PDB file of C-alpha atoms in Angstrom:
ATOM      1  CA  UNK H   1       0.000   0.000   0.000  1.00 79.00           C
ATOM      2  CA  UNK H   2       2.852   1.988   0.995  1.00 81.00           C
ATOM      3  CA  UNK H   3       4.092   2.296  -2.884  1.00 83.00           C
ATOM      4  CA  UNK H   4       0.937   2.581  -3.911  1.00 90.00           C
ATOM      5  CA  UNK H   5       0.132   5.860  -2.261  1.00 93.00           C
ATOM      6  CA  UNK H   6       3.925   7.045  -3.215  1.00 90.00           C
ATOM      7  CA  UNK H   7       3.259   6.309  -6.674  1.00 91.00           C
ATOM      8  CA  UNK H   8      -0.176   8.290  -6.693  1.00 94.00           C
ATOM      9  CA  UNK H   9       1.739  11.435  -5.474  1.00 97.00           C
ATOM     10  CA  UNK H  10       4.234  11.352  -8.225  1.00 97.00           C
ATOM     11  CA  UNK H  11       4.277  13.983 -10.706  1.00 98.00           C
ATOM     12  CA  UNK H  12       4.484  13.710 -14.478  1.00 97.00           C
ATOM     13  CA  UNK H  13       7.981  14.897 -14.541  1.00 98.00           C
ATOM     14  CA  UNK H  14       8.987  12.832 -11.644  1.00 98.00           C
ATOM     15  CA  UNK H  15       7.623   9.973 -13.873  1.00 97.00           C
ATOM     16  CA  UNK H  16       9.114  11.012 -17.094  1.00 98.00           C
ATOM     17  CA  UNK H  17      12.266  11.177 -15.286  1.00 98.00           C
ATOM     18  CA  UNK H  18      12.394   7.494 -13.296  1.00 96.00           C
ATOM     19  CA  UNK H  19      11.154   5.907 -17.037  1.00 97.00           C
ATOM     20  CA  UNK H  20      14.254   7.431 -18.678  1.00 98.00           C
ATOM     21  CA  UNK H  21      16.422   5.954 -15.548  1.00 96.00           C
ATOM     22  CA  UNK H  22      14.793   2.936 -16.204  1.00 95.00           C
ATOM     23  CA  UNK H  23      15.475   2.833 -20.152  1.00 96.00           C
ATOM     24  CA  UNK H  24      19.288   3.808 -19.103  1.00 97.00           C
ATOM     25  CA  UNK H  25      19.401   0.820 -16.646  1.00 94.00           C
ATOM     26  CA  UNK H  26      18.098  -1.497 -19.418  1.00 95.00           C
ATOM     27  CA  UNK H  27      20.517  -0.379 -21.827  1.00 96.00           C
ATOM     28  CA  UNK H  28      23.295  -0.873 -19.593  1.00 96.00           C
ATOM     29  CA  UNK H  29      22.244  -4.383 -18.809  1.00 96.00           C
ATOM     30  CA  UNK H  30      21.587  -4.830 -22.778  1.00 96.00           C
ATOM     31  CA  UNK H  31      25.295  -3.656 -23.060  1.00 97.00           C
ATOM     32  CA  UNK H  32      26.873  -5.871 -20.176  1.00 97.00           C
ATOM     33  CA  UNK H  33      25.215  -8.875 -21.582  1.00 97.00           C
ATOM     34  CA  UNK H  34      26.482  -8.229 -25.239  1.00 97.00           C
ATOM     35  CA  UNK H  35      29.780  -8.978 -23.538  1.00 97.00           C
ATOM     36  CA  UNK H  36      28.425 -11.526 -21.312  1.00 97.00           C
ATOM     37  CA  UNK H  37      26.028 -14.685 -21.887  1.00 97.00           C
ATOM     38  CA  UNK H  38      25.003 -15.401 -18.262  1.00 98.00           C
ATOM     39  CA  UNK H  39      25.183 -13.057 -15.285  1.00 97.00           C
ATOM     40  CA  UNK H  40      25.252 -14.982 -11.623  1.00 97.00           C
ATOM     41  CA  UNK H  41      24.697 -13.791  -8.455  1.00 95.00           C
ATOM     42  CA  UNK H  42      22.900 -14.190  -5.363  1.00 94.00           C
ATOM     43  CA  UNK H  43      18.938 -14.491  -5.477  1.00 93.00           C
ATOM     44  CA  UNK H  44      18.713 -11.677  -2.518  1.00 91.00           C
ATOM     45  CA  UNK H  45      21.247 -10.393   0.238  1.00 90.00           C
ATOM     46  CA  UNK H  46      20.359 -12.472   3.194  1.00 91.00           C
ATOM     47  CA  UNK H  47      20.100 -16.061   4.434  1.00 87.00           C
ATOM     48  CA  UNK H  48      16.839 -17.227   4.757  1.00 85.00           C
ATOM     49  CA  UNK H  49      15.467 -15.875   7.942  1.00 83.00           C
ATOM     50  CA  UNK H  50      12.249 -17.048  10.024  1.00 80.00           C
ATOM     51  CA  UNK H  51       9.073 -16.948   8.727  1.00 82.00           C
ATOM     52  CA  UNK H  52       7.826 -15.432  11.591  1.00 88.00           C
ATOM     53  CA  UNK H  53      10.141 -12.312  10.825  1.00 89.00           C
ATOM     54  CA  UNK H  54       7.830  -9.978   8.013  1.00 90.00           C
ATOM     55  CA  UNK H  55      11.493  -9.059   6.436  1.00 90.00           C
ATOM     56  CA  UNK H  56      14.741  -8.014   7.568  1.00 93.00           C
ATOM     57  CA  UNK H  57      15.311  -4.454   8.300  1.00 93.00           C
ATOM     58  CA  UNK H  58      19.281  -4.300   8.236  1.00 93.00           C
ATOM     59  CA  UNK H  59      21.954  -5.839   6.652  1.00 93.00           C
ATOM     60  CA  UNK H  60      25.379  -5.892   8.213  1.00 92.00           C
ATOM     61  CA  UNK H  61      24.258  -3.512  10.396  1.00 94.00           C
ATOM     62  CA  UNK H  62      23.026  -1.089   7.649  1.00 95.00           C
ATOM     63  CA  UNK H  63      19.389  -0.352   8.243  1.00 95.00           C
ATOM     64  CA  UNK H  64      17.212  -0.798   4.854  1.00 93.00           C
ATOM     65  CA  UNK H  65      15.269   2.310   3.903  1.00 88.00           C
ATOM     66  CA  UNK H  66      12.062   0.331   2.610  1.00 86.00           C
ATOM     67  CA  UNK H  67      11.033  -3.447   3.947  1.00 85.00           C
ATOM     68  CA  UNK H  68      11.746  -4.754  -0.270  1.00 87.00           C
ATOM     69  CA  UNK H  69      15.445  -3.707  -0.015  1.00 91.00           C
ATOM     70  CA  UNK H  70      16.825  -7.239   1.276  1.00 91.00           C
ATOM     71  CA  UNK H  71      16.012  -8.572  -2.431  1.00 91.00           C
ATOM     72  CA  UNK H  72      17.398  -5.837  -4.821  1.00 89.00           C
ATOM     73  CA  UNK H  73      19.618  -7.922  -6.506  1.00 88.00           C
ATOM     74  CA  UNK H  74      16.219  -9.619  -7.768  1.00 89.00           C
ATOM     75  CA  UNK H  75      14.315  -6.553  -8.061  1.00 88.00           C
ATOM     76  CA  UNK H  76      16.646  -4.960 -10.091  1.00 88.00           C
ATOM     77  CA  UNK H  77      16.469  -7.876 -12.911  1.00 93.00           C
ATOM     78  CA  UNK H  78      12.944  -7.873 -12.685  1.00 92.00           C
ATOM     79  CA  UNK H  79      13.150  -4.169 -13.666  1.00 92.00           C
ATOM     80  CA  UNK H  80      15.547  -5.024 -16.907  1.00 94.00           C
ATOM     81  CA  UNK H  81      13.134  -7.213 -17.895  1.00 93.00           C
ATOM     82  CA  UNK H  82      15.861 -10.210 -18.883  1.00 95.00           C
ATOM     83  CA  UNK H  83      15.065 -13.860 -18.305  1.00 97.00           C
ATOM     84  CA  UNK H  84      16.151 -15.478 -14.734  1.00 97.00           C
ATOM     85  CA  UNK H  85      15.909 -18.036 -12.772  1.00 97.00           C
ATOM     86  CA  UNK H  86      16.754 -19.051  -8.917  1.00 95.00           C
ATOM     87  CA  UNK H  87      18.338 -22.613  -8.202  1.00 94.00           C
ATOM     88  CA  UNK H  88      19.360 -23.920  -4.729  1.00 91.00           C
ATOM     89  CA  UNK H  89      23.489 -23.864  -4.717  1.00 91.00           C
ATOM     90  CA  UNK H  90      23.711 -24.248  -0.921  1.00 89.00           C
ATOM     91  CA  UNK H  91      21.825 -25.033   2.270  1.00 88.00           C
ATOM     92  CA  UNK H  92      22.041 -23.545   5.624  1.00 88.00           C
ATOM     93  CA  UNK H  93      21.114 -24.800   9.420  1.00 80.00           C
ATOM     94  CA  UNK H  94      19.549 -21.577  10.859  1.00 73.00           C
ATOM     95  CA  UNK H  95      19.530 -22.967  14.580  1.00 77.00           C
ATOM     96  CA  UNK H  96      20.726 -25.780  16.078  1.00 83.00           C
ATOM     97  CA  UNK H  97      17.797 -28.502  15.551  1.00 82.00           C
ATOM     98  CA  UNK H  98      16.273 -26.339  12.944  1.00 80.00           C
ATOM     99  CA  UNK H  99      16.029 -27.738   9.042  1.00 82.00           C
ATOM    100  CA  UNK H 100      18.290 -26.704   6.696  1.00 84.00           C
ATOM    101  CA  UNK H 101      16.942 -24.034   4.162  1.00 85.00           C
ATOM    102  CA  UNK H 102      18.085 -23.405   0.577  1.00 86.00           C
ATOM    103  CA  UNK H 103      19.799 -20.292  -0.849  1.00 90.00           C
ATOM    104  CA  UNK H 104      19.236 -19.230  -4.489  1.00 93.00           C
ATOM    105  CA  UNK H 105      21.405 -18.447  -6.940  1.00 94.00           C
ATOM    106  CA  UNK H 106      19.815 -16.564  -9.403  1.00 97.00           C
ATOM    107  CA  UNK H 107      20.825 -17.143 -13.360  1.00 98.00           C
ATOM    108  CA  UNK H 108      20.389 -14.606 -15.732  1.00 98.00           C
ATOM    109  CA  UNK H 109      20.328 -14.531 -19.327  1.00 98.00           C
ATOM    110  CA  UNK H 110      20.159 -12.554 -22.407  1.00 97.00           C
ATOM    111  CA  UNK H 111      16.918 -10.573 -23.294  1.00 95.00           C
ATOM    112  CA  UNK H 112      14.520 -13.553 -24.383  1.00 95.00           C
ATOM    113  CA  UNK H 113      16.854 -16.191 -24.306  1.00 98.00           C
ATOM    114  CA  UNK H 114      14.703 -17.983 -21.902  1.00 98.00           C
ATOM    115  CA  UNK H 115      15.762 -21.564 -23.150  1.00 98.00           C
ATOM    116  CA  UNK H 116      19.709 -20.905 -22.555  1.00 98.00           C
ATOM    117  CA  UNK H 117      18.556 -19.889 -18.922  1.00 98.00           C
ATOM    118  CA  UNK H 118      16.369 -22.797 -18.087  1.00 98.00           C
ATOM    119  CA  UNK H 119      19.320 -24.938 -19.916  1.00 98.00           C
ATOM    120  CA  UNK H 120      22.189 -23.156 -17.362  1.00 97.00           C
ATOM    121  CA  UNK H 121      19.795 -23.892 -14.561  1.00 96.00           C
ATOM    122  CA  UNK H 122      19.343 -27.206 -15.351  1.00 95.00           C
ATOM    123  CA  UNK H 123      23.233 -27.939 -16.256  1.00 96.00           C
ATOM    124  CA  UNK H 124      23.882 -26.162 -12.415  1.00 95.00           C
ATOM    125  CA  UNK H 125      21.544 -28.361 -10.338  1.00 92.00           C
ATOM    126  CA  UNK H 126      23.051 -31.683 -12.294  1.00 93.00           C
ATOM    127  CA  UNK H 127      26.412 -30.371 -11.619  1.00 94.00           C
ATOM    128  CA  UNK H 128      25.983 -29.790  -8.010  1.00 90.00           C
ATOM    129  CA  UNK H 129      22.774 -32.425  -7.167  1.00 84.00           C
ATOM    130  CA  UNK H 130      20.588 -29.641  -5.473  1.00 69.00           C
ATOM    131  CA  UNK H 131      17.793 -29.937  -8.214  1.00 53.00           C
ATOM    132  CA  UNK H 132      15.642 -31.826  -5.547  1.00 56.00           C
ATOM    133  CA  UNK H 133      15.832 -29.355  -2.798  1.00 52.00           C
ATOM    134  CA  UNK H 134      17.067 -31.900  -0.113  1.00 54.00           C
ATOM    135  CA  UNK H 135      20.255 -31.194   1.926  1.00 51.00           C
TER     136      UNK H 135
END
């Protein structure tokens, strides 16, 4: 709701302005992945945390400014607008006693190369035996 109301206030020129920042930002992924097939990195900036928490609200001891801010790095593909995908590459024990819980690895490809993604993701979970989700 929060956005919401934030996005009612904007002005047109406040709009005009964020939709050339976001054409920039998509040309400067378009140009990073002329050089690059697949771009790898972490699904979001955290390790899983209890569902009982609604999100984290710092990071290293770095408060986030809005509750969405633990998952930029996904975000921030979303708003490029380039295939990805998230595969389990690890597990961790939160507490003692506690199950293990997967982190992602998120796999990004080329603007509508969709197949060479889901092919990566697919080549990554028989390389490392994660496709199954169990520790």
């Amino acid at each position: 709701m929060q956005e919401f109301e934030a996005g009612c206030r904007l002005t047109a020129t406040e709009v005009g302005v964020a939709e050339a920042a976001h054409t920039e930002l998509y040309h400067r992924m378009r140009r990073f992945m002329e050089r690059y097939e697949f771009f790898v990195l972490p699904v979001c900036q955290v390790l899983p945390f209890d569902v009982r928490q609604h999100w984290p609200v710092e990071i290293d001891g770095v408060k986030l400014a809005t509750y969405i801010d633990w998952m930029k790095t996904c975000y921030y593909i979303s708003a490029v607008g380039t295939p990805a995908i998230s595969v389990p590459c690890a597990f961790v024990e939160p507490a003692p006693g506690e199950p293990k819980l997967p982190v992602g690895l998120q796999i990004v490809g080329r603007h509508r190369d969709d197949w060479g993604v889901l092919q990566m993701a697919h080549a990554f979970e028989q390389a490392l035996g994660l496709g199954a989700c169990e520790p």
